[in-house]
XYZ file of C-alpha atoms in Angstrom:
429
model
C 10.798 33.695 -17.154
C 12.665 33.366 -13.602
C 11.602 29.343 -12.972
C 14.733 27.375 -14.729
C 14.935 23.714 -14.469
C 17.776 21.556 -15.319
C 17.704 17.771 -15.412
C 21.396 16.077 -14.519
C 22.546 12.887 -15.842
C 21.730 11.152 -13.018
C 18.021 12.205 -13.254
C 18.073 14.549 -10.154
C 16.031 17.745 -11.031
C 17.092 20.950 -10.191
C 14.251 23.666 -10.060
C 14.774 27.454 -9.270
C 12.871 30.914 -9.281
C 15.084 33.998 -8.798
C 13.447 36.646 -6.875
C 16.094 39.396 -7.150
C 13.992 41.670 -4.435
C 15.241 39.234 -1.944
C 18.319 38.864 0.217
C 17.475 35.365 1.543
C 16.999 31.833 -0.083
C 14.926 28.916 0.784
C 16.250 25.684 -0.685
C 15.621 21.790 -0.251
C 15.756 18.342 -1.428
C 12.299 16.704 -2.148
C 12.322 13.168 -2.825
C 9.287 11.052 -3.907
C 9.401 8.537 -1.015
C 7.164 8.394 2.187
C 4.658 6.447 4.100
C 3.089 4.749 1.062
C 6.562 3.182 -0.107
C 6.860 1.085 3.405
C 6.164 -2.671 3.437
C 4.685 -3.828 6.785
C 7.943 -4.478 8.594
C 9.145 -1.066 7.263
C 6.356 0.969 9.118
C 7.653 4.208 9.931
C 10.838 3.965 8.717
C 10.329 6.895 6.236
C 9.938 9.165 8.898
C 12.845 7.863 11.233
C 15.185 8.088 8.345
C 14.079 11.900 8.165
C 15.005 12.174 12.016
C 18.368 10.597 11.535
C 19.319 12.624 8.831
C 20.348 15.350 11.474
C 21.822 13.140 13.802
C 25.512 13.125 12.195
C 27.342 12.225 9.333
C 30.901 10.803 8.472
C 31.693 14.642 8.520
C 29.853 16.358 10.999
C 28.362 15.462 14.287
C 24.721 16.220 14.885
C 25.753 19.376 16.940
C 28.168 20.540 14.104
C 25.057 20.081 11.386
C 22.851 22.729 13.302
C 25.289 24.850 14.352
C 26.993 25.618 11.058
C 23.610 26.721 9.515
C 22.766 28.737 12.586
C 25.884 30.325 12.917
C 25.063 32.221 9.580
C 21.428 32.800 11.033
C 19.838 30.146 8.560
C 17.388 27.187 9.859
C 17.199 23.664 8.791
C 14.071 21.278 8.885
C 12.587 18.396 7.425
C 9.166 16.649 7.059
C 7.786 13.350 5.790
C 4.499 12.810 4.106
C 2.443 9.978 2.362
C 4.360 10.364 -0.978
C 7.343 12.474 -0.061
C 10.148 13.473 2.210
C 12.124 16.977 2.424
C 14.841 18.264 3.757
C 15.228 21.894 3.542
C 16.894 25.354 4.815
C 16.512 29.065 4.761
C 19.611 30.980 4.536
C 21.348 34.581 3.550
C 22.050 34.474 -0.379
C 25.749 34.185 0.293
C 25.475 30.650 2.201
C 23.495 28.842 -0.190
C 26.781 26.696 -0.842
C 26.834 26.021 2.479
C 23.103 25.236 2.925
C 23.626 22.737 -0.007
C 26.904 21.211 1.356
C 24.973 20.353 4.610
C 21.673 19.033 2.810
C 24.041 16.763 0.600
C 25.967 15.501 3.381
C 23.276 14.469 5.824
C 21.720 12.424 2.715
C 24.598 11.132 1.090
C 27.043 10.325 4.306
C 24.595 9.667 7.020
C 26.346 7.930 9.893
C 23.436 5.983 11.857
C 25.360 5.991 15.155
C 23.590 2.874 16.916
C 23.402 5.382 20.356
C 22.051 7.862 18.417
C 19.510 5.645 16.681
C 18.424 4.276 19.706
C 17.960 7.730 21.253
C 16.037 8.958 18.390
C 13.608 5.739 18.130
C 12.651 6.721 21.838
C 12.270 10.262 20.859
C 9.553 8.974 18.380
C 7.858 6.525 20.418
C 7.243 9.652 22.847
C 5.969 11.418 19.528
C 3.504 8.323 19.219
C 2.377 8.876 22.615
C 1.859 12.598 22.156
C -0.354 11.707 18.882
C -2.499 9.310 20.937
C -3.257 11.867 23.579
C -4.355 14.188 20.603
C -7.996 13.246 19.637
C -8.034 15.047 16.112
C -4.932 12.789 15.679
C -6.404 9.674 16.796
C -9.587 10.059 14.925
C -7.838 10.673 11.370
C -5.545 7.752 12.060
C -8.873 5.290 12.361
C -10.459 7.123 9.257
C -7.085 6.512 7.231
C -7.274 2.975 8.347
C -10.951 2.738 7.080
C -10.291 4.421 3.970
C -7.106 2.684 3.224
C -7.461 -0.689 5.013
C -4.446 -3.018 4.985
C -2.374 -0.444 3.058
C 0.642 1.601 3.745
C -1.689 4.565 2.770
C -3.996 3.758 5.957
C -0.925 3.530 8.591
C 0.406 6.223 10.706
C 3.645 7.728 9.351
C 5.100 7.782 12.661
C 5.102 3.525 12.774
C 4.794 1.743 16.030
C 6.893 1.124 19.028
C 6.946 -2.462 17.742
C 8.253 -1.848 14.240
C 10.587 1.164 15.285
C 12.018 -1.526 17.397
C 13.170 -3.528 14.412
C 15.158 -0.787 12.439
C 19.067 -1.121 12.773
C 21.928 0.984 10.718
C 21.637 -1.515 8.026
C 17.896 -1.565 7.690
C 18.115 2.374 7.260
C 21.139 2.387 4.819
C 19.018 -0.300 2.665
C 15.901 1.638 2.576
C 17.942 5.058 1.871
C 20.026 3.206 -1.087
C 16.866 1.564 -2.406
C 14.462 4.876 -2.263
C 16.962 8.035 -2.674
C 17.462 8.197 -6.368
C 18.125 10.464 -8.913
C 15.308 10.469 -10.920
C 12.577 10.567 -8.058
C 14.723 13.599 -6.359
C 14.092 17.372 -6.811
C 16.361 20.000 -5.481
C 14.482 23.418 -5.571
C 15.443 26.619 -4.368
C 13.891 30.212 -4.417
C 14.778 33.467 -3.697
C 18.153 35.100 -4.103
C 19.656 32.176 -6.067
C 21.627 32.061 -9.106
C 20.104 28.992 -11.169
C 23.749 28.026 -12.825
C 25.358 28.207 -9.299
C 23.096 25.691 -7.889
C 23.149 23.312 -10.722
C 27.061 23.495 -10.331
C 26.680 22.574 -6.770
C 24.178 20.059 -6.935
C 26.189 18.224 -9.713
C 29.100 18.051 -7.567
C 27.369 17.216 -4.346
C 24.756 14.757 -5.208
C 26.729 12.846 -7.578
C 26.478 9.753 -5.439
C 22.794 9.169 -6.162
C 22.461 6.653 -8.679
C 20.478 7.253 -12.040
C 17.983 4.361 -11.758
C 14.623 5.068 -10.175
C 13.307 3.688 -7.167
C 10.610 1.139 -7.253
C 6.943 2.240 -7.290
C 4.568 1.747 -4.483
C 1.697 -0.469 -4.875
C -1.728 1.243 -6.460
C -3.883 2.840 -3.872
C -7.301 1.398 -3.630
C -9.906 3.346 -1.487
C -11.812 0.974 0.595
C -15.320 0.070 0.803
C -16.337 2.944 3.307
C -18.566 2.305 6.365
C -18.406 3.445 9.976
C -16.498 3.210 12.986
C -16.831 4.527 16.765
C -14.071 4.698 18.856
C -15.080 5.063 22.439
C -12.998 7.185 24.855
C -13.992 9.318 27.368
C -13.565 12.771 26.305
C -15.182 16.113 26.627
C -16.391 16.575 22.781
C -17.055 14.174 20.183
C -14.753 14.011 17.220
C -16.613 13.477 13.876
C -14.703 12.834 10.426
C -15.938 11.795 7.144
C -14.233 10.868 4.117
C -14.805 10.202 0.360
C -12.309 8.780 -2.351
C -11.247 12.281 -4.115
C -8.974 12.712 -7.190
C -5.562 12.080 -8.223
C -3.089 15.171 -8.830
C -3.438 15.068 -12.528
C -7.295 14.550 -12.929
C -8.836 17.480 -15.262
C -11.664 17.682 -12.618
C -9.159 18.843 -9.609
C -9.959 22.472 -9.778
C -13.581 21.870 -9.669
C -13.597 19.454 -6.940
C -11.305 21.952 -5.074
C -13.650 24.774 -5.413
C -16.626 22.702 -3.985
C -14.341 21.777 -1.012
C -14.035 25.279 -0.647
C -17.473 26.117 -0.959
C -18.666 23.385 1.566
C -15.863 23.844 4.260
C -13.176 26.014 3.271
C -13.713 29.061 5.364
C -15.947 31.095 7.573
C -17.958 31.861 4.584
C -18.719 28.366 3.940
C -22.160 26.362 3.995
C -21.026 24.237 6.574
C -19.546 27.053 8.884
C -22.564 28.980 8.430
C -25.135 26.403 8.996
C -23.572 24.491 11.726
C -21.533 27.117 13.800
C -22.853 30.335 13.064
C -26.817 29.528 12.985
C -26.983 26.566 15.288
C -23.986 26.867 17.388
C -22.965 23.277 17.402
C -19.200 23.559 17.157
C -16.132 25.693 17.478
C -14.616 24.294 14.428
C -15.703 22.574 11.248
C -13.909 22.255 7.934
C -13.251 20.176 4.872
C -10.388 19.686 2.748
C -9.158 17.584 -0.472
C -5.554 15.748 -0.507
C -4.864 14.481 -4.072
C -2.148 12.002 -4.564
C -0.517 10.409 -7.537
C -3.385 7.816 -7.862
C -6.157 8.631 -5.661
C -7.604 11.366 -3.802
C -8.926 11.919 -0.256
C -11.706 14.425 0.577
C -12.149 14.843 4.101
C -14.372 16.604 6.713
C -13.711 17.485 10.590
C -15.610 18.765 13.226
C -15.926 18.623 16.795
C -19.235 18.908 19.076
C -20.992 17.892 22.488
C -21.432 14.212 22.335
C -25.368 14.721 22.808
C -25.506 16.682 19.834
C -23.529 14.437 17.704
C -26.605 13.029 15.684
C -27.976 16.447 15.078
C -24.620 17.388 13.513
C -24.189 14.506 11.273
C -27.435 14.898 10.052
C -27.082 18.396 9.240
C -23.777 17.770 7.445
C -25.322 15.070 5.482
C -28.040 17.534 4.584
C -25.772 20.428 3.584
C -23.342 18.331 1.554
C -26.555 16.909 -0.474
C -27.894 20.390 -0.758
C -24.920 21.969 -1.970
C -24.337 19.551 -5.110
C -27.768 20.757 -6.154
C -27.978 24.438 -5.600
C -24.440 26.003 -6.039
C -24.458 29.985 -6.644
C -22.097 31.723 -9.235
C -21.647 33.942 -6.144
C -20.210 30.957 -4.087
C -18.113 29.829 -6.973
C -16.323 33.151 -7.618
C -15.991 33.640 -3.617
C -14.415 30.026 -3.556
C -12.084 30.940 -6.838
C -10.975 34.160 -5.258
C -9.824 32.342 -2.321
C -7.886 29.918 -4.097
C -6.200 32.463 -6.497
C -5.136 34.661 -3.445
C -3.586 31.708 -1.671
C -1.847 30.705 -4.516
C -0.622 34.354 -5.414
C 0.180 35.166 -1.646
C 2.410 32.182 -1.478
C 4.555 33.298 -4.218
C 5.696 36.240 -1.821
C 7.332 33.664 0.303
C 10.467 31.843 -1.165
C 9.854 28.880 1.147
C 6.381 28.049 -0.352
C 7.779 29.130 -3.487
C 10.329 26.336 -3.450
C 8.026 23.680 -1.968
C 5.394 24.499 -4.393
C 8.367 24.255 -7.484
C 9.432 20.780 -6.081
C 5.807 19.338 -5.664
C 4.931 20.573 -9.510
C 8.036 18.626 -10.527
C 7.458 15.443 -8.417
C 3.573 15.524 -9.821
C 3.735 16.864 -13.407
C 7.017 16.833 -14.241
C 7.309 20.250 -14.941
C 6.755 23.346 -12.942
C 3.440 25.208 -13.749
C 3.136 28.651 -14.581
C 1.203 30.970 -12.458
C -0.748 31.823 -15.234
C -1.634 28.141 -15.888
C -2.879 27.732 -12.367
C -5.085 30.735 -12.282
C -6.692 29.870 -15.827
C -7.478 26.644 -14.423
C -9.158 28.355 -11.838
C -10.919 30.825 -13.689
C -11.859 27.971 -16.105
C -14.395 26.370 -13.193
C -17.944 26.873 -13.431
C -21.097 26.177 -11.622
C -21.835 23.438 -13.886
C -18.201 21.796 -13.788
C -18.096 22.105 -9.777
C -21.527 20.449 -9.852
C -20.525 17.616 -11.998
C -17.463 17.211 -9.559
C -19.552 17.078 -6.592
C -21.887 14.646 -7.955
C -19.113 12.500 -9.115
C -17.415 12.419 -5.760
C -20.403 11.640 -3.979
C -20.785 8.502 -6.235
C -17.505 7.462 -6.297
C -17.201 6.091 -3.000
C -19.360 5.095 0.135
C -18.640 7.521 3.008
C -16.044 6.274 5.492
C -16.910 7.602 9.072
C -15.387 7.790 12.435
C -16.641 8.953 15.608
C -14.418 9.255 18.501
C -15.736 9.967 22.137
C -18.166 8.968 24.846
C -21.971 8.463 24.698
C -24.410 6.424 23.012
C -25.231 9.394 20.334
C -22.120 8.556 18.535
C -23.558 5.043 16.927
C -26.455 7.356 15.845
C -24.470 10.032 14.354
C -22.599 7.753 12.184
C -25.571 6.054 10.978
C -26.730 9.351 9.526
C -23.844 9.452 6.941
C -25.537 6.490 4.975
C -27.784 9.216 3.882
C -24.971 10.905 1.799
C -26.052 10.142 -1.775
C -25.924 11.351 -4.989
C -29.440 12.194 -5.536
C -31.149 15.606 -4.938
C -31.821 16.032 -0.982
C -34.522 18.019 0.621
C -32.668 19.223 3.753
C -34.859 19.613 6.826
C -32.563 21.358 9.075
C -34.743 20.730 11.798
């Protein structure tokens, strides 16, 4: 098997997948810390820390960091999410040691120069402003708050101008030391890589990360649901709906994902066909499911003319209720084929493969074999999908947020109360 795993004495895990036909490698450091680990006065610090990683170390200036990677034709990037932060690079196979040196340097030896810190805080304030000008960002921000009230998971990853103002060099260093610990970190690599070489490099370059695990975040509690209308003068009404989903390790996860795809996962999905193709009520409509360590988030998004918002929401509720009871073998087979194709296509990209391996290690403690994942998808049936769908509708009250103008939005969100576990008689009027 090309996948190899080594756990170092510090608790840090190295996982690789050697792809001999490639001349390039993707590698990175994934750490199990994100927005949900932040206390109220730390709101936005995970994202700021990720930004500051590229702003200079005790050995390299910010310019030298990017120039060294780009001088060999590589690229460097990072990203923050609810539960993880990742720092990754793509390089030619001979430059893997250089990439590991740069990645370890930015995490082990950040300089946090005050001038750079103030400049980067200003950059993020601009990013916050840009997000506030983007309606589909704004509507999901309100939806997250409604789903996870007064919890880190309900807050924006970007923080606020006020919280950013309170962060200094000591704050960042303290957060880094507290949360970036060996047992919570994974170095993943895929492509033209040699596992033994990666292990030796990591053992040397990441030895400063302590073996004690970081503190666990507070459990997530999905809220009581409800509705919210945010009035803003926009051309479209942006409608979102959420229900409590499933955590990453739940046995019904794949069945729920199949239901999500049947409902709104592509152009053949029920919602796309009914709402866009038959009625022309929107340009885009989709559903998704995001699993976390101890909770899950089932979401729906669409945009429509404010005058059509009540009809749109009524049809959405009818389609969901009907789908729970009338799933067909053809729909299940199509959704499973889409999932398997997405999984196998991702394996053709070393970047996607490295990320997948890291996420598996953080979520399951081991890499899941492709054959195992395909078997889990193949095991999904009409019966298991219907069961997962009924459980979804009974697990929580829907949380619904509408953003836009017009009196129809209040009527629209009210229709969401019709989303029930019982069999529906769709009118589609």
